[in-house]
mmCIF file of N, CA and C in Angstrom:
data_model
loop_
_atom_site.group_PDB
_atom_site.id
_atom_site.type_symbol
_atom_site.label_atom_id
_atom_site.label_comp_id
_atom_site.label_asym_id
_atom_site.label_seq_id
_atom_site.Cartn_x
_atom_site.Cartn_y
_atom_site.Cartn_z
ATOM 1 N N MET M 1 -65.500 -93.962 -16.008
ATOM 2 C CA MET M 1 -64.032 -94.582 -16.569
ATOM 3 C C MET M 1 -64.054 -95.390 -15.719
ATOM 4 N N ALA M 2 -63.262 -96.318 -16.718
ATOM 5 C CA ALA M 2 -62.616 -97.639 -15.688
ATOM 6 C C ALA M 2 -61.219 -97.534 -15.069
ATOM 7 N N SER M 3 -61.086 -97.754 -13.873
ATOM 8 C CA SER M 3 -59.990 -97.886 -13.190
ATOM 9 C C SER M 3 -58.686 -99.031 -13.895
ATOM 10 N N THR M 4 -57.596 -97.956 -13.968
ATOM 11 C CA THR M 4 -56.336 -98.862 -14.577
ATOM 12 C C THR M 4 -55.655 -99.599 -13.647
ATOM 13 N N GLY M 5 -55.663 -99.328 -12.421
ATOM 14 C CA GLY M 5 -54.895 -100.186 -11.362
ATOM 15 C C GLY M 5 -53.712 -99.364 -11.136
ATOM 16 N N VAL M 6 -53.406 -98.219 -12.025
ATOM 17 C CA VAL M 6 -52.242 -97.542 -11.782
ATOM 18 C C VAL M 6 -52.361 -96.559 -10.518
ATOM 19 N N LEU M 7 -51.491 -96.422 -9.653
ATOM 20 C CA LEU M 7 -51.847 -95.414 -8.418
ATOM 21 C C LEU M 7 -51.338 -94.147 -9.113
ATOM 22 N N SER M 8 -52.346 -93.075 -8.859
ATOM 23 C CA SER M 8 -51.505 -91.748 -8.802
ATOM 24 C C SER M 8 -50.503 -91.567 -8.394
ATOM 25 N N THR M 9 -49.302 -90.637 -9.020
ATOM 26 C CA THR M 9 -48.298 -90.403 -8.299
ATOM 27 C C THR M 9 -48.505 -88.886 -7.556
ATOM 28 N N ASN M 10 -49.532 -88.367 -7.446
ATOM 29 C CA ASN M 10 -50.314 -86.929 -6.764
ATOM 30 C C ASN M 10 -48.863 -85.889 -6.990
ATOM 31 N N GLY M 11 -47.798 -85.670 -8.011
ATOM 32 C CA GLY M 11 -46.896 -85.012 -8.043
ATOM 33 C C GLY M 11 -45.612 -85.382 -7.372
ATOM 34 N N MET M 12 -45.417 -87.022 -7.291
ATOM 35 C CA MET M 12 -44.338 -87.423 -7.006
ATOM 36 C C MET M 12 -42.983 -87.174 -7.683
ATOM 37 N N GLU M 13 -43.480 -86.992 -8.990
ATOM 38 C CA GLU M 13 -42.100 -86.477 -9.695
ATOM 39 C C GLU M 13 -41.714 -85.598 -9.205
ATOM 40 N N GLU M 14 -41.857 -84.477 -8.639
ATOM 41 C CA GLU M 14 -41.304 -83.291 -8.295
ATOM 42 C C GLU M 14 -40.627 -83.497 -6.625
ATOM 43 N N TRP M 15 -40.802 -84.862 -6.259
ATOM 44 C CA TRP M 15 -40.507 -85.061 -4.919
ATOM 45 C C TRP M 15 -39.144 -84.684 -4.652
ATOM 46 N N ILE M 16 -38.376 -84.773 -3.649
ATOM 47 C CA ILE M 16 -36.919 -84.806 -3.759
ATOM 48 C C ILE M 16 -36.400 -86.019 -3.004
ATOM 49 N N PHE M 17 -35.417 -86.710 -3.273
ATOM 50 C CA PHE M 17 -35.156 -87.803 -2.804
ATOM 51 C C PHE M 17 -34.614 -88.166 -1.121
ATOM 52 N N VAL M 18 -35.267 -88.951 -0.312
ATOM 53 C CA VAL M 18 -34.626 -88.864 0.889
ATOM 54 C C VAL M 18 -33.278 -89.182 0.947
ATOM 55 N N ASP M 19 -32.540 -88.436 1.812
ATOM 56 C CA ASP M 19 -31.270 -88.456 2.048
ATOM 57 C C ASP M 19 -30.845 -90.010 2.504
ATOM 58 N N GLU M 20 -29.310 -89.930 2.212
ATOM 59 C CA GLU M 20 -29.437 -91.217 2.297
ATOM 60 C C GLU M 20 -28.578 -91.473 3.818
ATOM 61 N N GLY M 21 -28.447 -90.688 4.343
ATOM 62 C CA GLY M 21 -28.057 -90.205 5.556
ATOM 63 C C GLY M 21 -29.135 -90.419 6.554
ATOM 64 N N GLU M 22 -30.344 -90.510 6.488
ATOM 65 C CA GLU M 22 -31.458 -90.360 7.103
ATOM 66 C C GLU M 22 -31.938 -92.034 6.943
ATOM 67 N N LEU M 23 -31.878 -92.637 6.370
ATOM 68 C CA LEU M 23 -31.939 -94.212 5.849
ATOM 69 C C LEU M 23 -31.095 -95.287 6.888
ATOM 70 N N LEU M 24 -31.879 -96.169 7.308
ATOM 71 C CA LEU M 24 -30.977 -97.348 8.306
ATOM 72 C C LEU M 24 -30.471 -98.408 7.410
ATOM 73 N N SER M 25 -29.252 -99.271 7.120
ATOM 74 C CA SER M 25 -29.721 -100.372 6.488
ATOM 75 C C SER M 25 -30.310 -101.498 7.199
ATOM 76 N N PHE M 26 -31.067 -102.211 6.585
ATOM 77 C CA PHE M 26 -32.140 -102.781 7.495
ATOM 78 C C PHE M 26 -32.287 -104.181 6.535
ATOM 79 N N ARG M 27 -32.198 -105.295 6.884
ATOM 80 C CA ARG M 27 -33.096 -106.530 6.240
ATOM 81 C C ARG M 27 -33.820 -107.443 7.194
ATOM 82 N N GLY M 28 -34.928 -107.442 6.612
ATOM 83 C CA GLY M 28 -36.039 -107.725 7.399
ATOM 84 C C GLY M 28 -37.036 -107.444 7.280
ATOM 85 N N SER M 29 -38.462 -107.520 8.134
ATOM 86 C CA SER M 29 -39.627 -107.010 7.886
ATOM 87 C C SER M 29 -39.665 -105.819 8.282
ATOM 88 N N GLU M 30 -38.728 -104.988 8.551
ATOM 89 C CA GLU M 30 -39.240 -103.483 9.336
ATOM 90 C C GLU M 30 -38.442 -102.832 7.914
ATOM 91 N N ALA M 31 -38.449 -103.159 6.892
ATOM 92 C CA ALA M 31 -37.868 -102.204 5.940
ATOM 93 C C ALA M 31 -39.080 -100.936 5.115
ATOM 94 N N CYS M 32 -38.747 -100.201 4.472
ATOM 95 C CA CYS M 32 -39.804 -99.299 4.150
ATOM 96 C C CYS M 32 -40.753 -100.020 3.476
ATOM 97 N N MET M 33 -40.617 -100.757 2.687
ATOM 98 C CA MET M 33 -41.764 -101.661 1.748
ATOM 99 C C MET M 33 -42.941 -101.798 2.992
ATOM 100 N N THR M 34 -42.551 -102.241 4.125
ATOM 101 C CA THR M 34 -43.376 -102.533 5.136
ATOM 102 C C THR M 34 -44.193 -101.541 5.714
ATOM 103 N N CYS M 35 -43.711 -100.279 5.423
ATOM 104 C CA CYS M 35 -44.194 -99.076 6.676
ATOM 105 C C CYS M 35 -45.483 -98.314 6.121
ATOM 106 N N GLN M 36 -46.026 -98.214 7.013
ATOM 107 C CA GLN M 36 -47.399 -97.639 6.471
ATOM 108 C C GLN M 36 -47.490 -96.260 5.774
ATOM 109 N N HIS M 37 -46.188 -95.481 5.746
ATOM 110 C CA HIS M 37 -45.995 -94.571 4.712
ATOM 111 C C HIS M 37 -45.824 -94.600 3.710
ATOM 112 N N PHE M 38 -45.117 -95.923 3.610
ATOM 113 C CA PHE M 38 -44.651 -96.220 1.964
ATOM 114 C C PHE M 38 -45.841 -96.082 0.937
ATOM 115 N N THR M 39 -45.194 -95.559 -0.120
ATOM 116 C CA THR M 39 -46.118 -95.485 -1.492
ATOM 117 C C THR M 39 -45.290 -95.749 -2.616
ATOM 118 N N HIS M 40 -46.167 -96.141 -3.804
ATOM 119 C CA HIS M 40 -45.955 -95.983 -4.963
ATOM 120 C C HIS M 40 -46.605 -95.799 -5.650
ATOM 121 N N GLY M 41 -46.081 -95.366 -7.310
ATOM 122 C CA GLY M 41 -46.604 -95.510 -8.643
ATOM 123 C C GLY M 41 -46.000 -94.921 -9.943
ATOM 124 N N VAL M 42 -46.438 -94.489 -10.674
ATOM 125 C CA VAL M 42 -45.731 -94.713 -11.792
ATOM 126 C C VAL M 42 -45.546 -92.801 -12.346
ATOM 127 N N ASP M 43 -44.661 -92.860 -13.205
ATOM 128 C CA ASP M 43 -44.674 -91.291 -13.755
ATOM 129 C C ASP M 43 -45.408 -91.686 -15.483
ATOM 130 N N ALA M 44 -45.134 -90.689 -15.812
ATOM 131 C CA ALA M 44 -45.582 -90.215 -17.019
ATOM 132 C C ALA M 44 -45.065 -91.375 -18.420
ATOM 133 N N HIS M 45 -43.760 -91.449 -17.954
ATOM 134 C CA HIS M 45 -43.161 -92.561 -18.697
ATOM 135 C C HIS M 45 -43.127 -94.142 -18.174
ATOM 136 N N CYS M 46 -44.233 -94.353 -17.389
ATOM 137 C CA CYS M 46 -44.156 -95.807 -16.832
ATOM 138 C C CYS M 46 -43.181 -96.139 -15.946
ATOM 139 N N HIS M 47 -42.159 -95.497 -15.585
ATOM 140 C CA HIS M 47 -41.557 -95.762 -14.255
ATOM 141 C C HIS M 47 -42.056 -95.574 -13.581
ATOM 142 N N THR M 48 -41.629 -97.086 -12.390
ATOM 143 C CA THR M 48 -42.483 -97.140 -10.725
ATOM 144 C C THR M 48 -41.271 -96.032 -10.187
ATOM 145 N N LEU M 49 -42.412 -95.219 -9.286
ATOM 146 C CA LEU M 49 -41.832 -94.350 -8.630
ATOM 147 C C LEU M 49 -42.209 -94.979 -6.784
ATOM 148 N N VAL M 50 -41.241 -95.198 -5.876
ATOM 149 C CA VAL M 50 -41.460 -95.279 -4.837
ATOM 150 C C VAL M 50 -40.882 -94.154 -3.696
ATOM 151 N N ALA M 51 -41.915 -94.281 -2.485
ATOM 152 C CA ALA M 51 -41.670 -92.877 -1.870
ATOM 153 C C ALA M 51 -42.340 -93.059 -0.447
ATOM 154 N N CYS M 52 -42.117 -92.104 0.803
ATOM 155 C CA CYS M 52 -42.536 -91.983 1.988
ATOM 156 C C CYS M 52 -43.440 -90.753 1.775
ATOM 157 N N ARG M 53 -45.236 -91.425 2.049
ATOM 158 C CA ARG M 53 -45.819 -90.483 1.989
ATOM 159 C C ARG M 53 -45.821 -89.164 3.346
ATOM 160 N N LEU M 54 -45.274 -89.644 4.284
ATOM 161 C CA LEU M 54 -45.051 -88.802 5.309
ATOM 162 C C LEU M 54 -44.033 -87.795 4.733
ATOM 163 N N ARG M 55 -43.026 -88.035 4.454
ATOM 164 C CA ARG M 55 -41.840 -87.000 4.414
ATOM 165 C C ARG M 55 -42.354 -86.508 3.080
ATOM 166 N N GLN M 56 -42.810 -86.998 2.131
ATOM 167 C CA GLN M 56 -42.945 -86.323 0.652
ATOM 168 C C GLN M 56 -42.030 -86.687 0.171
ATOM 169 N N GLN M 57 -41.354 -87.257 -0.114
ATOM 170 C CA GLN M 57 -39.862 -87.619 -0.840
ATOM 171 C C GLN M 57 -39.825 -89.003 -1.004
ATOM 172 N N ARG M 58 -39.022 -89.180 -2.128
ATOM 173 C CA ARG M 58 -38.761 -90.419 -2.788
ATOM 174 C C ARG M 58 -37.697 -91.158 -2.658
ATOM 175 N N LEU M 59 -38.125 -92.626 -3.077
ATOM 176 C CA LEU M 59 -36.701 -93.366 -2.077
ATOM 177 C C LEU M 59 -35.862 -93.717 -3.583
ATOM 178 N N ALA M 60 -34.475 -93.887 -3.788
ATOM 179 C CA ALA M 60 -33.820 -94.449 -4.475
ATOM 180 C C ALA M 60 -34.318 -95.795 -4.921
ATOM 181 N N ASP M 61 -34.023 -96.229 -6.129
ATOM 182 C CA ASP M 61 -34.241 -97.456 -6.717
ATOM 183 C C ASP M 61 -33.975 -98.483 -5.791
ATOM 184 N N GLY M 62 -34.465 -99.876 -5.331
ATOM 185 C CA GLY M 62 -34.316 -100.764 -4.058
ATOM 186 C C GLY M 62 -34.122 -100.274 -2.855
ATOM 187 N N GLU M 63 -34.307 -99.148 -2.568
ATOM 188 C CA GLU M 63 -34.141 -98.787 -0.889
ATOM 189 C C GLU M 63 -35.219 -99.009 -0.236
ATOM 190 N N HIS M 64 -36.105 -99.018 -0.908
ATOM 191 C CA HIS M 64 -37.386 -99.645 0.167
ATOM 192 C C HIS M 64 -37.350 -101.007 0.184
ATOM 193 N N LEU M 65 -36.741 -102.143 -0.060
ATOM 194 C CA LEU M 65 -36.195 -103.328 -0.051
ATOM 195 C C LEU M 65 -35.252 -103.472 1.457
ATOM 196 N N THR M 66 -34.020 -102.822 1.518
ATOM 197 C CA THR M 66 -33.012 -102.906 2.440
ATOM 198 C C THR M 66 -32.774 -101.939 3.383
ATOM 199 N N ARG M 67 -33.609 -100.806 3.305
ATOM 200 C CA ARG M 67 -33.361 -99.682 4.280
ATOM 201 C C ARG M 67 -34.793 -99.212 4.875
ATOM 202 N N ARG M 68 -34.384 -98.641 6.017
ATOM 203 C CA ARG M 68 -35.830 -97.636 6.720
ATOM 204 C C ARG M 68 -35.378 -96.947 7.593
ATOM 205 N N CYS M 69 -36.420 -95.898 7.851
ATOM 206 C CA CYS M 69 -36.008 -94.605 8.880
ATOM 207 C C CYS M 69 -36.228 -94.986 10.278
ATOM 208 N N ARG M 70 -36.305 -93.926 10.631
ATOM 209 C CA ARG M 70 -36.530 -93.810 12.123
ATOM 210 C C ARG M 70 -37.928 -93.440 12.557
ATOM 211 N N LEU M 71 -38.488 -93.135 11.294
ATOM 212 C CA LEU M 71 -40.364 -92.889 11.328
ATOM 213 C C LEU M 71 -40.952 -94.415 10.844
ATOM 214 N N TRP M 72 -40.278 -95.331 10.716
ATOM 215 C CA TRP M 72 -41.128 -96.700 10.307
ATOM 216 C C TRP M 72 -42.317 -96.968 11.316
ATOM 217 N N THR M 73 -43.379 -96.958 10.545
ATOM 218 C CA THR M 73 -44.367 -97.989 11.404
ATOM 219 C C THR M 73 -45.027 -98.802 11.114
ATOM 220 N N PRO M 74 -45.295 -99.658 11.853
ATOM 221 C CA PRO M 74 -45.941 -100.986 11.228
ATOM 222 C C PRO M 74 -47.804 -100.835 10.380
ATOM 223 N N THR M 75 -47.610 -101.768 9.251
ATOM 224 C CA THR M 75 -48.561 -101.631 8.850
ATOM 225 C C THR M 75 -49.831 -102.290 9.518
ATOM 226 N N TRP M 76 -51.191 -102.207 9.085
ATOM 227 C CA TRP M 76 -52.423 -103.164 10.142
ATOM 228 C C TRP M 76 -52.217 -104.302 10.061
ATOM 229 N N HIS M 77 -51.651 -105.310 9.653
ATOM 230 C CA HIS M 77 -50.867 -105.989 9.699
ATOM 231 C C HIS M 77 -50.545 -106.722 11.223
ATOM 232 N N GLN M 78 -49.671 -105.819 11.669
ATOM 233 C CA GLN M 78 -49.049 -105.934 12.454
ATOM 234 C C GLN M 78 -50.158 -106.109 13.693
ATOM 235 N N GLU M 79 -51.408 -105.577 13.523
ATOM 236 C CA GLU M 79 -52.464 -105.820 14.908
ATOM 237 C C GLU M 79 -53.808 -106.794 14.433
ATOM 238 N N ALA M 80 -53.658 -107.007 12.830
ATOM 239 C CA ALA M 80 -54.859 -107.896 12.727
ATOM 240 C C ALA M 80 -54.275 -109.532 12.273
ATOM 241 N N GLY M 81 -52.745 -109.383 12.208
ATOM 242 C CA GLY M 81 -52.356 -110.898 11.609
ATOM 243 C C GLY M 81 -51.945 -110.763 10.342
ATOM 244 N N TRP M 82 -51.027 -111.377 10.086
ATOM 245 C CA TRP M 82 -50.555 -111.385 8.093
ATOM 246 C C TRP M 82 -51.800 -111.777 7.453
ATOM 247 N N ALA M 83 -52.744 -112.885 7.936
ATOM 248 C CA ALA M 83 -54.214 -113.256 6.940
ATOM 249 C C ALA M 83 -55.131 -113.554 8.056
ATOM 250 N N PRO M 84 -55.473 -112.534 7.867
ATOM 251 C CA PRO M 84 -56.542 -112.605 9.579
ATOM 252 C C PRO M 84 -57.742 -113.473 8.514
ATOM 253 N N GLU M 85 -58.069 -113.315 7.678
ATOM 254 C CA GLU M 85 -59.411 -114.215 6.972
ATOM 255 C C GLU M 85 -59.006 -115.792 6.961
ATOM 256 N N PHE M 86 -57.841 -116.265 7.470
ATOM 257 C CA PHE M 86 -57.687 -117.420 7.545
ATOM 258 C C PHE M 86 -57.599 -117.947 9.230
ATOM 259 N N SER M 87 -58.262 -117.024 9.800
ATOM 260 C CA SER M 87 -58.395 -117.073 11.241
ATOM 261 C C SER M 87 -59.467 -118.057 11.673
#
């Protein structure tokens, strides 16, 4: 079977949303989208879902760009550099 490039949601549709009080307003490189626990996929209707794997909770639309929580952890590029192949 050929891969479609679409990530499996593994039940993300049933996950509850992260409580807004748990997220901090943040604009910069430490937003949810850059956290190693950030994940995304699509539901049966091809709607994009964004979530936190650690919490197993979804993020409301756009929150992954401007918010983060206290559990934010840097991704591997912090250790290896943004583009290690150019070193």
